[in-house]
Coordinates of C-alpha atoms in Angstrom, one line a residue:
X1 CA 96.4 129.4 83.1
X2 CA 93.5 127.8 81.4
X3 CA 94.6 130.0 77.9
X4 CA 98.2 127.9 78.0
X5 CA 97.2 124.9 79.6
X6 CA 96.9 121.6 76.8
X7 CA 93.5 119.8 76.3
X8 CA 94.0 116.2 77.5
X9 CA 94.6 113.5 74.9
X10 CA 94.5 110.1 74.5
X11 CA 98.4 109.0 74.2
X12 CA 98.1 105.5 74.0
X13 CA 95.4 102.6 74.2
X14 CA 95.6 99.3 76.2
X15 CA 93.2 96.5 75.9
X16 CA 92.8 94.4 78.8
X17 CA 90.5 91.2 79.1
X18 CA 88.4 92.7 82.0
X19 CA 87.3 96.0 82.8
X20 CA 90.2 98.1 84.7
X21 CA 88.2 99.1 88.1
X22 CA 91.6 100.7 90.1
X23 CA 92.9 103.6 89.2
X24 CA 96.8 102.5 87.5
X25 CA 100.2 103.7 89.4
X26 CA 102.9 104.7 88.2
X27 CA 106.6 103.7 89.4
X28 CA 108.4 105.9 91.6
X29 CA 111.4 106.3 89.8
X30 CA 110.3 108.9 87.7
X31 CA 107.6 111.4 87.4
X32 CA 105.6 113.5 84.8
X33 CA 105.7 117.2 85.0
X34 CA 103.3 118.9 82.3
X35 CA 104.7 123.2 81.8
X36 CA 102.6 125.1 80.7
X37 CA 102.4 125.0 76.5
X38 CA 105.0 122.1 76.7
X39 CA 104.1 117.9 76.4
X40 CA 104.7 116.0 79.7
X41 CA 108.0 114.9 80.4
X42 CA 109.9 113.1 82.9
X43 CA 111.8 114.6 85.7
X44 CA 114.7 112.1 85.5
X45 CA 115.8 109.7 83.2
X46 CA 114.4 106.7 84.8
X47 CA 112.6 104.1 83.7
X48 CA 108.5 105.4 84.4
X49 CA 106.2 102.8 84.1
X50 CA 102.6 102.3 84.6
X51 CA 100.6 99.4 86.8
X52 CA 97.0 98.0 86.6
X53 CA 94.9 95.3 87.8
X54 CA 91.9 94.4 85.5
X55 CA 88.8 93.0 86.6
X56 CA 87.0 92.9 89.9
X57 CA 86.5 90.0 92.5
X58 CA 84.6 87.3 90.6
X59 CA 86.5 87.8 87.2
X60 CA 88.2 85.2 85.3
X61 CA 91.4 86.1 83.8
X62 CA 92.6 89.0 86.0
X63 CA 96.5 90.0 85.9
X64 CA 98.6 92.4 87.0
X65 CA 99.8 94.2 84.0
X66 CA 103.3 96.3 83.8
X67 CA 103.4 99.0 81.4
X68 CA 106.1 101.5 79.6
X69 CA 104.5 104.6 80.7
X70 CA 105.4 106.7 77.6
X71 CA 104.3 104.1 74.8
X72 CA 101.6 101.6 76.7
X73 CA 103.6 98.8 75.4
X74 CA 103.4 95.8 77.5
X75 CA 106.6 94.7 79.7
X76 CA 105.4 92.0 81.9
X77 CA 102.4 90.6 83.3
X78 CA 101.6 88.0 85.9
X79 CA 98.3 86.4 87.0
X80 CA 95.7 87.1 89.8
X81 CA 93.6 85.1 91.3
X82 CA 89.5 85.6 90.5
X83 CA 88.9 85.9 94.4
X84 CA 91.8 88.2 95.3
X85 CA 90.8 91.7 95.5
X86 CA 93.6 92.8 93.6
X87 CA 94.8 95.9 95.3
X88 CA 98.2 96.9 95.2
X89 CA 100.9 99.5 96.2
X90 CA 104.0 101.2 94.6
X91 CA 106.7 101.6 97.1
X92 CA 110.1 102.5 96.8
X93 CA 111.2 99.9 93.8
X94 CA 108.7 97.2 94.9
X95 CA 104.9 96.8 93.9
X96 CA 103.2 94.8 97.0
X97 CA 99.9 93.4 96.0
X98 CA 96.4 91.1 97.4
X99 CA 97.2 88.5 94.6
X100 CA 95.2 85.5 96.0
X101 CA 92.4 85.5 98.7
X102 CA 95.4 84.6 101.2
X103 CA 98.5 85.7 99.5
X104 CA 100.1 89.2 99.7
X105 CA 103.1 89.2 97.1
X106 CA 105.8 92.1 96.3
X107 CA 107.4 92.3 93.1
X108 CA 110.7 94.1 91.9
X109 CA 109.9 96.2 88.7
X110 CA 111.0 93.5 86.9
X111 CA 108.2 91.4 87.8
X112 CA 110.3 89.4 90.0
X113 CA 109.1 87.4 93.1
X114 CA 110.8 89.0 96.2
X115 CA 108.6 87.2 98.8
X116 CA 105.0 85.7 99.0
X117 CA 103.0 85.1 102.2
X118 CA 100.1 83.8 103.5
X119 CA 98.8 87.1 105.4
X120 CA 95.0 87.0 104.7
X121 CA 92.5 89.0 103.3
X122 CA 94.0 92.9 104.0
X123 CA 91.8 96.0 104.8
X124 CA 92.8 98.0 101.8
X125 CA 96.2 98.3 100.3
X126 CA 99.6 98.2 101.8
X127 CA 101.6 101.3 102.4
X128 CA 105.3 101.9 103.4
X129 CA 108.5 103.7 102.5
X130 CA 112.3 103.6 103.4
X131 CA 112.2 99.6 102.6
X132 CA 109.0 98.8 105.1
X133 CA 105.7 97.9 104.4
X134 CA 102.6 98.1 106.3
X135 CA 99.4 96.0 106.3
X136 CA 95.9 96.0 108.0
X137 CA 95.1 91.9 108.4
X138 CA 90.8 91.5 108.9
X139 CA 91.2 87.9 109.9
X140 CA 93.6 88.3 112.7
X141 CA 93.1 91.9 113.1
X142 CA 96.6 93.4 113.1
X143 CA 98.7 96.0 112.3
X144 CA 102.1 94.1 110.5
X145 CA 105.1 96.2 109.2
X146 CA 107.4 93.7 106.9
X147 CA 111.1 94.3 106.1
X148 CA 109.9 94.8 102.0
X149 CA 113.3 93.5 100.5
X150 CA 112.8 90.0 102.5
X151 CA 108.6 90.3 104.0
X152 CA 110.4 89.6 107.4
X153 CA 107.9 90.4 109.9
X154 CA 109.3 93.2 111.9
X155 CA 106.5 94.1 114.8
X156 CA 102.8 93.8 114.9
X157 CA 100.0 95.5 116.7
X158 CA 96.8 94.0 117.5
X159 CA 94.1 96.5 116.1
X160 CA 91.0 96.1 113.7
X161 CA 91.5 98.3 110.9
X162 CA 88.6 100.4 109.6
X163 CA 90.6 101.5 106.8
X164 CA 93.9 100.7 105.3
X165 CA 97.1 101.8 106.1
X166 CA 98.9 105.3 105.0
X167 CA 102.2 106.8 105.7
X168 CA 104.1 109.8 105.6
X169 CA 107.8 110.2 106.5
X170 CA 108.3 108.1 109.7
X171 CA 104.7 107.9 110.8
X172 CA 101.6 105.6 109.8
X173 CA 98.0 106.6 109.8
X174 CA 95.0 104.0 110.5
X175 CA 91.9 104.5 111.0
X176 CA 90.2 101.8 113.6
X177 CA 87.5 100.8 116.0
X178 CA 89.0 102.7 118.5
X179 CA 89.4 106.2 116.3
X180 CA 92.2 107.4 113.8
X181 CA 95.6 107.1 115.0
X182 CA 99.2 107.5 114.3
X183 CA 102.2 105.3 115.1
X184 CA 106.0 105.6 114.5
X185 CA 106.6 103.2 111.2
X186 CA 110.2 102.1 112.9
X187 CA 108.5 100.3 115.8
X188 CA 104.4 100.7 115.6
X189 CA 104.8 103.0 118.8
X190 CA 101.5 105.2 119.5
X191 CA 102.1 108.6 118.7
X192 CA 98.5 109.9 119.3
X193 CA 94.8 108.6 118.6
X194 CA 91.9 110.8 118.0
X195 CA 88.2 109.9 117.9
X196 CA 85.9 110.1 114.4
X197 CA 83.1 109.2 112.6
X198 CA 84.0 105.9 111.2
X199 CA 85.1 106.4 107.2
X200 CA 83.5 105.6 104.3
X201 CA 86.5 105.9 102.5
X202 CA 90.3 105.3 102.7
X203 CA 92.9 108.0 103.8
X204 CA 94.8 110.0 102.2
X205 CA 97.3 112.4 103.4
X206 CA 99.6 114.9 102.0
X207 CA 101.1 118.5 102.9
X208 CA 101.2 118.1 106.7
X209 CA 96.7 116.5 106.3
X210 CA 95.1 113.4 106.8
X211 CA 91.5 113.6 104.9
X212 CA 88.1 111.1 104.0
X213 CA 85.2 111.2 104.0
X214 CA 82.7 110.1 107.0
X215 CA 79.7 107.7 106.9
X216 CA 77.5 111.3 108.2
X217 CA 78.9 112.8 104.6
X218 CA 81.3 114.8 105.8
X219 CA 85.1 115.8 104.8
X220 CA 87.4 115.6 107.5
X221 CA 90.6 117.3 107.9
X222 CA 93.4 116.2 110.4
X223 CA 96.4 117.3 111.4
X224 CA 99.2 114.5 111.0
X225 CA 101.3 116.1 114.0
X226 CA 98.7 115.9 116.3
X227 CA 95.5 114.5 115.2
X228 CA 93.7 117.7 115.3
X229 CA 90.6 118.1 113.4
X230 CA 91.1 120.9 111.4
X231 CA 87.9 121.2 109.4
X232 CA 85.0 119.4 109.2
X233 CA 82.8 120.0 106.2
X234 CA 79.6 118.7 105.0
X235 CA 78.2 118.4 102.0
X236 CA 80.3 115.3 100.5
X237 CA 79.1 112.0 99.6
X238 CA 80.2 108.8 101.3
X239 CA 79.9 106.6 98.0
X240 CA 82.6 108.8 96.7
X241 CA 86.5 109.3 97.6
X242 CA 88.1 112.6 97.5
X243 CA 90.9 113.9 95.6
X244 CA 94.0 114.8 96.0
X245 CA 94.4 117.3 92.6
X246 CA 97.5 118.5 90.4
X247 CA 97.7 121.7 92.2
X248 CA 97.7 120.0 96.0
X249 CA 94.4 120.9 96.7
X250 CA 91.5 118.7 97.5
X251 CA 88.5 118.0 95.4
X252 CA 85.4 116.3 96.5
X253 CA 81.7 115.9 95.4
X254 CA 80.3 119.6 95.8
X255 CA 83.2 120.9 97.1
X256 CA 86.7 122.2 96.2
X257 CA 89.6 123.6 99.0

């Protein structure tokens, strides 16, 4: 109701040394809810903290920065390196991130080393659940899933990744040369594979939909259980992402479903 609902307003201020480029992510162990008339609170007494990268490739002085979500008061921070592209992933209680041109690292909330490799340069970010972690390698091109408490390599799949990786439940969602596909995230077994337009941007996916946006400006609409194209819709623009919005809608560029 737009009579009830608050104005936004600036909470807190953080000042970083470079520009912050990524959109931040919060923790998973707790989230805000915002009723109507009412400030934002969280839905469980967890710690809910706040994650950004500043800078871009080419920066000096870049870090990973770990923030107390309610008060923007610094917790820990770590460095990353100039050339690294700095993306990164909440999942479950770890935060796996591109820290160097060849190192993928996880952290514990803490800001606690649980493993470091030497994967490569990823296509996007990770993605994972229930203690695994997928990656997209360009090098090598691979799909890798890692145990996430350890970064024991667990299977791989030779593919060359378009896009990143997503997941949802038990399944993970990749968009490559040969189409958009799905695999089971215990064992990288096929599950189906669809043809597209190639992507211009990375997937997202939530109530039961896989969407982007196409090089030929177009939003796309799949079906996770089968990889049928639900919708196709012009009128978006491939220079910008779509959005997943508060209600569980999508949003994009001329558009809104």
């Amino acid at each position: 109701d737009a009579k009830t609902r608050l104005s936004p307003g600036e909470k807190w201020f953080y000042a970083t040394t470079n520009g912050v480029w990524q959109s931040a992510a919060p923790s998973g162990a707790a989230t805000l809810r915002e009723p109507a008339g009412h400030d934002a609170s969280p839905t469980n007494t967890g710690p809910l903290l706040a994650f950004l990268v500043d800078g871009k490739v080419g920066d000096a002085d870049r870090c990973l920065h770990c923030l107390d979500a309610r008060t923007g008061l610094l917790r820990w921070r770590v460095p990353v390196a100039g050339d690294a592209s700095g993306e990164f992933v909440v999942i479950d209680e770890s935060l796996v991130i591109q820290r160097g041109r060849q190192e993928v690292v996880c952290f514990d909330f803490n800001g606690r080393h649980r493993w470091q490799k030497p994967l490569g340069a990823l296509r996007g970010a990770a993605a994972g659940g229930n203690d695994l972690a997928v990656v997209a390698l360009v090098s090598a091109p691979r799909l890798l899933a890692l145990d996430l408490p350890t970064g024991h390599e667990l299977w791989d799949i030779e593919v060359e990744a378009v896009t990143g990786p997503v997941v949802d439940g038990g399944t993970v969602f990749l968009d490559t040369t040969n189409g958009l596909s799905a695999r089971r995230l215990t064992d990288g077994s096929l599950l189906w594979q669809t043809a597209m337009v190639p992507p211009a941007q990375p997937l997202l996916v939530e109530g039961g939909l896989l969407t982007t946006v196409t090089r030929s400006n177009e939003l796309v609409l799949i079906e996770t259980t089968s990889g049928r194209v639900q919708a196709v819709i012009p009128g978006a623009l491939a220079g910008l992402p779509p959005l997943l919005t508060h209600f569980g809608k999508v949003s994009c560029i001329n558009l809104w479903l």
